[in-house]
Tab-separated table of C-alpha atoms and ligand atoms in Angstrom:
chain	number	residue	atom	x	y	z
Z	7	MET	CA	122.327	113.108	117.026
Z	8	HIS	CA	122.152	112.560	113.244
Z	9	ILE	CA	118.696	111.887	111.746
Z	10	GLY	CA	117.837	110.893	108.111
Z	11	ILE	CA	114.570	111.876	106.355
Z	12	LEU	CA	113.114	110.313	103.297
Z	13	THR	CA	109.817	110.589	101.394
Z	14	GLY	CA	108.678	107.242	99.796
Z	15	GLY	CA	105.864	106.296	97.420
Z	16	GLY	CA	103.843	108.743	95.269
Z	17	ASP	CA	104.300	112.366	96.034
Z	18	CYS	CA	101.582	114.546	97.632
Z	19	PRO	CA	101.092	118.148	98.595
Z	20	GLY	CA	102.551	118.784	101.985
Z	21	LEU	CA	105.638	116.593	101.963
Z	22	ASN	CA	107.990	119.639	101.838
Z	23	ALA	CA	106.035	121.172	104.923
Z	24	VAL	CA	106.824	118.060	106.785
Z	25	ILE	CA	110.475	117.990	105.723
Z	26	ARG	CA	110.779	121.632	106.827
Z	27	ALA	CA	108.989	121.002	110.239
Z	28	VAL	CA	111.068	117.873	111.013
Z	29	THR	CA	114.326	119.593	110.074
Z	30	LEU	CA	113.669	122.910	111.851
Z	31	SER	CA	112.268	121.119	115.089
Z	32	LEU	CA	115.400	118.759	115.191
Z	33	ILE	CA	117.814	121.518	114.684
Z	34	ASN	CA	116.084	123.990	117.111
Z	35	GLU	CA	115.157	121.661	119.924
Z	36	CYS	CA	117.991	119.149	119.866
Z	37	GLY	CA	120.815	120.638	117.816
Z	38	ALA	CA	120.570	117.550	115.610
Z	39	LYS	CA	122.303	117.085	112.290
Z	40	VAL	CA	119.741	116.289	109.613
Z	41	THR	CA	120.301	114.487	106.205
Z	42	GLY	CA	117.847	114.105	103.434
Z	43	ILE	CA	117.840	110.673	101.607
Z	44	GLU	CA	116.999	111.224	97.994
Z	45	ARG	CA	114.341	109.358	96.073
Z	46	GLY	CA	112.881	107.454	99.015
Z	47	PHE	CA	114.544	104.273	99.951
Z	48	LEU	CA	116.327	104.157	96.610
Z	49	GLY	CA	118.639	106.821	97.967
Z	50	LEU	CA	119.980	104.345	100.708
Z	51	LEU	CA	120.971	101.917	97.818
Z	52	THR	CA	122.329	104.573	95.291
Z	53	ARG	CA	124.012	106.347	98.212
Z	54	SER	CA	122.221	109.722	97.358
Z	55	SER	CA	121.704	112.144	100.194
Z	56	ARG	CA	122.143	115.774	100.997
Z	57	PRO	CA	122.515	117.840	104.249
Z	58	LEU	CA	119.352	119.573	105.420
Z	59	ASP	CA	119.765	122.766	107.339
Z	60	THR	CA	117.683	125.951	108.015
Z	61	ALA	CA	118.626	127.402	104.500
Z	62	ALA	CA	117.782	124.153	102.740
Z	63	VAL	CA	114.193	124.138	103.922
Z	64	ALA	CA	113.658	127.866	103.524
Z	65	GLY	CA	110.715	128.766	101.316
Z	66	ILE	CA	109.440	125.226	100.773
Z	67	LEU	CA	106.257	125.247	103.040
Z	68	ALA	CA	103.877	125.962	100.144
Z	69	GLU	CA	105.722	124.067	97.464
Z	70	GLY	CA	104.165	120.883	96.032
Z	71	GLY	CA	106.045	117.579	95.537
Z	72	THR	CA	109.074	116.794	97.530
Z	73	ILE	CA	112.495	118.431	97.391
Z	74	LEU	CA	114.106	115.082	98.203
Z	75	GLY	CA	112.404	113.273	95.335
Z	76	THR	CA	110.569	109.952	95.711
Z	77	HIS	CA	110.272	106.548	94.240
Z	78	ASN	CA	107.219	104.378	94.168
Z	79	LYS	CA	108.935	101.127	93.167
Z	80	CYS	CA	111.837	100.829	95.460
Z	81	ASP	CA	111.549	98.212	98.136
Z	82	PRO	CA	115.174	97.481	99.285
Z	83	PHE	CA	113.915	94.079	100.520
Z	84	HIS	CA	112.972	93.178	96.893
Z	85	TYR	CA	115.067	95.628	94.932
Z	86	PHE	CA	114.129	95.979	91.290
Z	87	GLY	CA	117.739	97.028	90.502
Z	88	ALA	CA	118.944	93.621	91.684
Z	89	ALA	CA	116.316	91.472	90.033
Z	90	GLY	CA	114.219	91.477	93.101
Z	91	ALA	CA	116.931	90.386	95.621
Z	92	ASP	CA	117.046	91.495	99.221
Z	93	SER	CA	119.434	94.435	99.147
Z	94	SER	CA	118.542	95.717	102.653
Z	95	ALA	CA	122.088	94.936	104.013
Z	96	ALA	CA	123.556	97.275	101.384
Z	97	ALA	CA	121.058	99.966	102.536
Z	98	MET	CA	122.101	99.401	106.185
Z	99	ASP	CA	125.750	99.750	105.282
Z	100	TYR	CA	124.987	103.215	103.891
Z	101	VAL	CA	122.935	104.044	107.003
Z	102	ARG	CA	126.026	103.103	109.121
Z	103	GLU	CA	128.463	105.013	106.779
Z	104	LEU	CA	126.312	108.166	107.189
Z	105	GLY	CA	126.086	107.644	110.895
Z	106	LEU	CA	122.318	107.894	111.108
Z	107	ASP	CA	120.963	107.390	114.517
Z	108	ALA	CA	117.374	107.201	113.317
Z	109	LEU	CA	115.124	107.689	110.167
Z	110	VAL	CA	112.071	109.650	109.738
Z	111	ALA	CA	110.081	107.961	106.878
Z	112	ILE	CA	107.296	109.969	105.352
Z	113	GLY	CA	104.985	107.883	103.276
Z	114	GLY	CA	102.061	105.691	102.835
Z	115	ASP	CA	101.205	102.037	103.713
Z	116	GLY	CA	104.056	100.653	101.467
Z	117	THR	CA	106.653	102.961	103.058
Z	118	MET	CA	105.476	102.063	106.541
Z	119	ALA	CA	105.837	98.376	105.709
Z	120	ILE	CA	109.437	98.868	104.593
Z	121	ALA	CA	110.294	101.154	107.533
Z	122	HIS	CA	108.959	98.489	109.826
Z	123	LYS	CA	111.286	95.959	108.315
Z	124	PHE	CA	114.337	98.297	108.769
Z	125	GLU	CA	113.351	98.874	112.345
Z	126	ALA	CA	113.699	95.143	112.821
Z	127	MET	CA	117.154	95.286	111.383
Z	128	GLY	CA	118.183	97.891	114.046
Z	129	LEU	CA	117.458	101.247	112.358
Z	130	PRO	CA	115.125	103.288	114.747
Z	131	VAL	CA	112.246	104.669	112.740
Z	132	VAL	CA	109.473	107.249	113.013
Z	133	GLY	CA	106.769	107.297	110.407
Z	134	VAL	CA	104.735	110.217	109.049
Z	135	PRO	CA	101.568	109.341	107.082
Z	136	LYS	CA	100.987	110.805	103.629
Z	137	THR	CA	98.723	110.087	100.832
Z	138	ILE	CA	96.091	111.988	98.898
Z	139	ASP	CA	94.011	108.747	99.358
Z	140	ASN	CA	93.436	109.308	103.102
Z	141	ASP	CA	93.416	105.474	103.366
Z	142	LEU	CA	96.120	104.944	106.021
Z	143	PHE	CA	95.157	102.889	109.146
Z	144	CYS	CA	95.001	104.577	112.585
Z	145	THR	CA	94.865	108.183	111.331
Z	146	GLU	CA	91.687	110.064	110.512
Z	147	ARG	CA	93.554	112.321	107.994
Z	148	THR	CA	96.652	112.100	106.073
Z	149	PHE	CA	98.051	115.449	104.766
Z	150	GLY	CA	97.628	115.826	100.984
Z	151	PHE	CA	94.003	114.659	101.057
Z	152	ASP	CA	92.583	118.086	101.714
Z	153	SER	CA	94.506	119.540	98.758
Z	154	ALA	CA	93.229	116.742	96.490
Z	155	VAL	CA	89.673	117.311	97.649
Z	156	ALA	CA	90.073	120.971	96.874
Z	157	VAL	CA	91.163	120.166	93.267
Z	158	VAL	CA	88.113	117.744	92.830
Z	159	ALA	CA	85.693	120.401	94.230
Z	160	GLU	CA	86.933	123.143	91.882
Z	161	ALA	CA	86.810	120.691	88.929
Z	162	LEU	CA	83.241	119.763	89.693
Z	163	ASP	CA	82.278	123.518	90.156
Z	164	ARG	CA	83.701	123.960	86.577
Z	165	LEU	CA	82.066	120.854	85.109
Z	166	ALA	CA	78.684	122.002	86.495
Z	167	THR	CA	78.547	125.209	84.649
Z	168	THR	CA	79.464	123.650	81.273
Z	169	GLY	CA	77.339	120.622	82.018
Z	170	ARG	CA	74.351	122.869	82.767
Z	171	SER	CA	74.794	124.917	79.575
Z	172	HIS	CA	74.486	121.786	77.493
Z	173	GLY	CA	72.220	119.702	79.607
Z	174	ARG	CA	74.826	116.894	79.806
Z	175	VAL	CA	75.806	114.254	82.234
Z	176	MET	CA	79.436	115.168	83.447
Z	177	ILE	CA	81.517	112.354	84.862
Z	178	ALA	CA	84.568	113.189	86.929
Z	179	GLU	CA	86.960	110.352	87.698
Z	180	THR	CA	88.978	110.810	90.806
Z	181	MET	CA	92.076	108.974	92.262
Z	182	GLY	CA	92.010	107.153	95.563
Z	183	ARG	CA	92.997	103.592	94.863
Z	184	TYR	CA	90.732	101.187	96.709
Z	185	ALA	CA	89.216	103.799	98.971
Z	186	GLY	CA	86.476	106.285	98.126
Z	187	TRP	CA	87.449	109.275	100.455
Z	188	ILE	CA	88.437	111.609	97.524
Z	189	ALA	CA	85.386	110.907	95.429
Z	190	LEU	CA	83.020	111.177	98.439
Z	191	GLU	CA	84.546	114.201	100.073
Z	192	GLY	CA	85.300	115.925	96.687
Z	193	GLY	CA	81.933	114.948	95.368
Z	194	MET	CA	80.165	116.460	98.424
Z	195	ALA	CA	82.145	119.548	98.354
Z	196	GLY	CA	81.445	119.971	94.625
Z	197	GLY	CA	77.730	119.294	94.860
Z	198	ALA	CA	77.748	116.065	92.782
Z	199	GLU	CA	74.375	114.334	92.358
Z	200	VAL	CA	75.857	110.842	92.015
Z	201	ILE	CA	78.931	109.741	93.959
Z	202	LEU	CA	80.385	106.233	93.193
Z	203	ILE	CA	82.961	104.725	95.486
Z	204	PRO	CA	84.754	101.383	95.646
Z	205	GLU	CA	83.138	100.513	99.029
Z	206	ILE	CA	79.599	100.493	97.479
Z	207	PRO	CA	79.299	98.567	94.131
Z	208	PHE	CA	77.034	100.543	91.860
Z	209	SER	CA	74.132	99.670	89.622
Z	210	VAL	CA	74.416	101.328	86.149
Z	211	GLU	CA	70.615	101.329	85.800
Z	212	ALA	CA	70.349	103.169	89.203
Z	213	VAL	CA	72.721	105.829	87.939
Z	214	ALA	CA	70.986	106.052	84.606
Z	215	GLU	CA	67.620	106.498	86.410
Z	216	ARG	CA	69.011	109.344	88.548
Z	217	CYS	CA	70.237	111.034	85.355
Z	218	ARG	CA	66.966	110.587	83.545
Z	219	GLU	CA	64.883	111.914	86.558
Z	220	ARG	CA	67.057	115.008	86.551
Z	221	ALA	CA	66.964	115.424	82.811
Z	222	ALA	CA	63.047	115.339	83.128
Z	223	HIS	CA	63.219	118.385	85.249
Z	224	GLY	CA	65.652	120.045	82.890
Z	225	LEU	CA	68.653	119.438	85.042
Z	226	SER	CA	72.145	118.276	84.158
Z	227	THR	CA	73.953	115.643	86.375
Z	228	ILE	CA	77.392	115.604	88.003
Z	229	ILE	CA	78.897	112.229	88.777
Z	230	SER	CA	81.892	111.900	90.950
Z	231	ILE	CA	83.442	108.395	90.534
Z	232	ALA	CA	86.474	106.967	92.242
Z	233	GLU	CA	89.069	105.159	90.173
Z	234	GLY	CA	88.483	102.074	92.309
Z	235	ALA	CA	84.605	102.027	91.937
Z	236	ALA	CA	83.092	98.983	90.225
Z	237	PRO	CA	79.694	97.906	89.131
Z	238	GLU	CA	77.793	95.154	91.045
Z	239	GLY	CA	79.310	91.831	90.041
Z	240	GLY	CA	82.186	93.606	88.065
Z	241	GLY	CA	85.825	94.046	88.723
Z	242	LEU	CA	88.397	96.924	88.874
Z	243	THR	CA	89.256	98.935	85.841
Z	244	ILE	CA	93.023	98.629	85.588
Z	245	GLN	CA	94.838	101.201	83.604
Z	246	ARG	CA	98.305	99.547	83.570
Z	247	THR	CA	100.388	96.970	85.633
Z	248	ILE	CA	103.935	97.881	86.727
Z	249	ALA	CA	105.427	94.539	87.182
Z	250	ASP	CA	108.395	95.422	89.420
Z	251	SER	CA	106.335	97.676	91.680
Z	252	PRO	CA	105.408	96.694	95.327
Z	253	ASP	CA	102.032	97.958	94.425
Z	254	PRO	CA	101.772	96.851	90.723
Z	255	LEU	CA	98.164	97.830	89.747
Z	256	ARG	CA	97.367	101.330	88.486
Z	257	LEU	CA	93.645	101.927	88.388
Z	258	GLY	CA	91.819	104.204	85.896
Z	259	GLY	CA	89.302	104.349	83.172
Z	260	VAL	CA	86.172	103.372	85.053
Z	261	GLY	CA	84.614	106.908	84.235
Z	262	ASN	CA	85.025	106.177	80.473
Z	263	TRP	CA	83.491	102.760	81.009
Z	264	LEU	CA	80.555	104.275	82.757
Z	265	GLN	CA	80.087	106.832	80.049
Z	266	GLN	CA	79.755	104.067	77.458
Z	267	GLN	CA	77.195	102.240	79.630
Z	268	LEU	CA	75.138	105.263	80.328
Z	269	GLU	CA	74.969	106.807	76.716
Z	270	PRO	CA	72.290	104.235	75.440
Z	271	LEU	CA	70.326	104.611	78.664
Z	272	VAL	CA	70.064	108.466	78.825
Z	273	ASP	CA	68.564	110.994	76.525
Z	274	CYS	CA	71.580	113.340	76.494
Z	275	GLU	CA	75.319	113.498	75.957
Z	276	VAL	CA	77.681	112.182	78.475
Z	277	ARG	CA	81.224	113.434	78.948
Z	278	THR	CA	84.100	112.249	81.116
Z	279	THR	CA	87.042	114.106	82.623
Z	280	LEU	CA	89.834	112.105	84.221
Z	281	LEU	CA	91.316	114.357	86.953
Z	282	GLY	CA	94.503	112.157	87.423
Z	283	HIS	CA	97.671	113.573	88.644
Z	284	ILE	CA	96.260	117.192	88.814
Z	285	GLN	CA	94.804	116.036	92.182
Z	286	ARG	CA	98.402	115.285	93.439
Z	287	GLY	CA	100.336	118.210	92.117
Z	288	GLY	CA	100.551	121.921	93.285
Z	289	SER	CA	100.577	123.741	96.525
Z	290	PRO	CA	99.089	122.210	99.661
Z	291	THR	CA	96.001	123.897	101.157
Z	292	PRO	CA	96.490	125.859	104.356
Z	293	PHE	CA	94.894	122.929	106.268
Z	294	ASP	CA	97.516	120.607	104.796
Z	295	ARG	CA	100.364	122.893	105.529
Z	296	VAL	CA	99.278	123.071	109.128
Z	297	LEU	CA	98.617	119.311	109.496
Z	298	ALA	CA	101.994	118.580	107.871
Z	299	THR	CA	103.745	120.972	110.212
Z	300	ARG	CA	101.966	119.343	113.197
Z	301	PHE	CA	103.036	115.985	112.007
Z	302	GLY	CA	106.568	116.948	111.337
Z	303	TYR	CA	106.881	118.602	114.774
Z	304	HIS	CA	105.488	115.624	116.521
Z	305	ALA	CA	107.773	113.226	114.578
Z	306	ALA	CA	110.764	115.340	115.816
Z	307	GLN	CA	109.446	115.087	119.434
Z	308	LEU	CA	109.227	111.350	119.081
Z	309	VAL	CA	112.848	111.172	117.898
Z	310	GLU	CA	113.886	113.399	120.735
Z	311	ALA	CA	112.025	111.270	123.263
Z	312	GLY	CA	113.622	108.053	121.872
Z	313	GLN	CA	110.169	106.635	120.940
Z	314	PHE	CA	110.720	104.728	117.816
Z	315	ALA	CA	108.720	102.234	115.698
Z	316	ARG	CA	105.858	104.582	115.836
Z	317	MET	CA	103.859	106.607	113.327
Z	318	VAL	CA	102.310	109.990	113.972
Z	319	ALA	CA	98.529	110.189	113.521
Z	320	LEU	CA	95.609	112.383	113.835
Z	321	GLN	CA	92.852	111.184	116.148
Z	322	GLY	CA	90.070	113.514	117.091
Z	323	ASP	CA	91.810	116.787	116.706
Z	324	ALA	CA	95.002	115.565	118.498
Z	325	VAL	CA	98.274	114.481	117.042
Z	326	VAL	CA	99.157	111.075	118.654
Z	327	SER	CA	101.450	108.256	117.634
Z	328	VAL	CA	100.677	104.665	117.030
Z	329	PRO	CA	102.914	101.585	116.602
Z	330	ILE	CA	104.047	101.237	112.938
Z	331	SER	CA	103.297	97.581	113.106
Z	332	GLU	CA	99.551	98.388	113.441
Z	333	VAL	CA	99.577	100.390	110.282
Z	334	ALA	CA	102.018	98.606	107.835
Z	335	GLY	CA	100.445	97.297	104.694
Z	336	LYS	CA	96.751	98.049	105.866
Z	337	ASN	CA	94.166	100.393	104.247
Z	338	ARG	CA	91.282	102.362	105.807
Z	339	LEU	CA	88.294	102.320	103.548
Z	340	VAL	CA	85.113	104.350	103.750
Z	341	PRO	CA	82.569	102.575	106.070
Z	342	ARG	CA	79.249	102.023	104.335
Z	343	ASP	CA	77.531	103.698	107.235
Z	344	HIS	CA	79.978	106.568	107.577
Z	345	GLU	CA	78.362	109.854	108.632
Z	346	LEU	CA	79.149	111.524	105.396
Z	347	VAL	CA	77.737	108.572	103.461
Z	348	ARG	CA	74.566	108.906	105.398
Z	349	ALA	CA	74.472	112.670	104.794
Z	350	ALA	CA	74.871	112.113	101.130
Z	351	ARG	CA	71.943	109.750	101.084
Z	352	GLY	CA	70.036	112.049	103.278
Z	353	ILE	CA	70.252	114.967	100.848
Z	354	GLY	CA	69.380	112.812	97.955
Z	355	VAL	CA	72.826	112.040	96.421
Z	356	SER	CA	72.760	108.688	94.542
Z	357	LEU	CA	75.459	106.283	95.536
Z	358	GLY	CA	74.455	103.971	92.797
Z	359	GLU	CA	72.524	101.707	94.979
Z	360	LYS	CA	69.440	100.131	93.579
D	22	F6P	O1	98.275	106.583	96.239
D	22	F6P	C1	98.258	107.814	95.588
D	22	F6P	C2	97.910	107.646	94.161
D	22	F6P	O2	97.826	108.920	93.591
D	22	F6P	C3	96.579	106.998	93.853
D	22	F6P	O3	95.341	107.746	94.148
D	22	F6P	C4	96.660	106.536	92.430
D	22	F6P	O4	95.980	105.324	92.200
D	22	F6P	C5	98.096	106.149	92.346
D	22	F6P	O5	98.796	106.967	93.413
D	22	F6P	C6	98.765	106.610	91.021
D	22	F6P	O6	100.075	106.237	91.064
D	22	F6P	P1	101.104	106.711	89.961
D	22	F6P	O7	101.550	108.106	90.197
D	22	F6P	O8	102.175	105.625	90.046
D	22	F6P	O9	100.378	106.626	88.692
């Protein structure tokens, strides 16, 4: 048996832990040959791959990023390198040349959508969900999320001490695309007094009111705002558009926008920190290392059992698998009545609601 592995889309902490677990499980349990495809699906077009064996994956468990490299623009069905033409047949030629029996694709919704199309072309695929955004359908957790939340929580702890010293409003803008999971969980872990997420449009006046109330008691305010959050009746804050990307919009800047709106409404200084890619880099937390290893092992089990077109997922505390077709191209947002949203309201955190 010869199995390919690739990592697609943006990187995130824990990718190497999955690569390691898939490789070691396949070698130990089925004596498989394993090949890493470099830079996501791009490697199938540029014919870039490398053998993975026990030595190749030694010492990578705690390493951030991905040893295979990744690419967030490459969709072989609309290949940017061929003016958007369908180059999937060339990718399949390389798959046949390598002699791959199946592919383990580690990625987010975009990667799952592409993997699903290759499955239909006759390449058996198993998917492993990754993204710091935690917004993949059918899984309660993606690895990488816990690591991002840890970064946000630490950042808020640090912002709180300097904010308190100066009596300021401190805004921290998190990643998360169209989902508020990072801002919500990071904000709760870091004790934010205001948490603004895309799923709940906010009122600037309500946020200002909360800051004023706290200032009246001599208290500073920490605001955790998701990059996809938007005011009532307002649109997304777009940082840039990457025309030839399958996911062209890059969000960012709503924290600075909010600062400008708040400054005339509160009687103190307001400062903004954009946490950016710091949330995506570095070593995975122990939780993510373990989850990534469980996912990788389970993916190898699916390959061994010949159960393809499936993605591993966490449901309850069990690792299960679901059809990739159910996941491809969909997002899992924060329900407005989610238990953590209710807990936030219950302890007096403002969600920017009037
Ligand atoms: O999906 C992961 C993510 O980090 C999002 O939270 C963020 O919006 C986006 O990727 C940033 O992408 P890039 O690395 O291309 O700027």
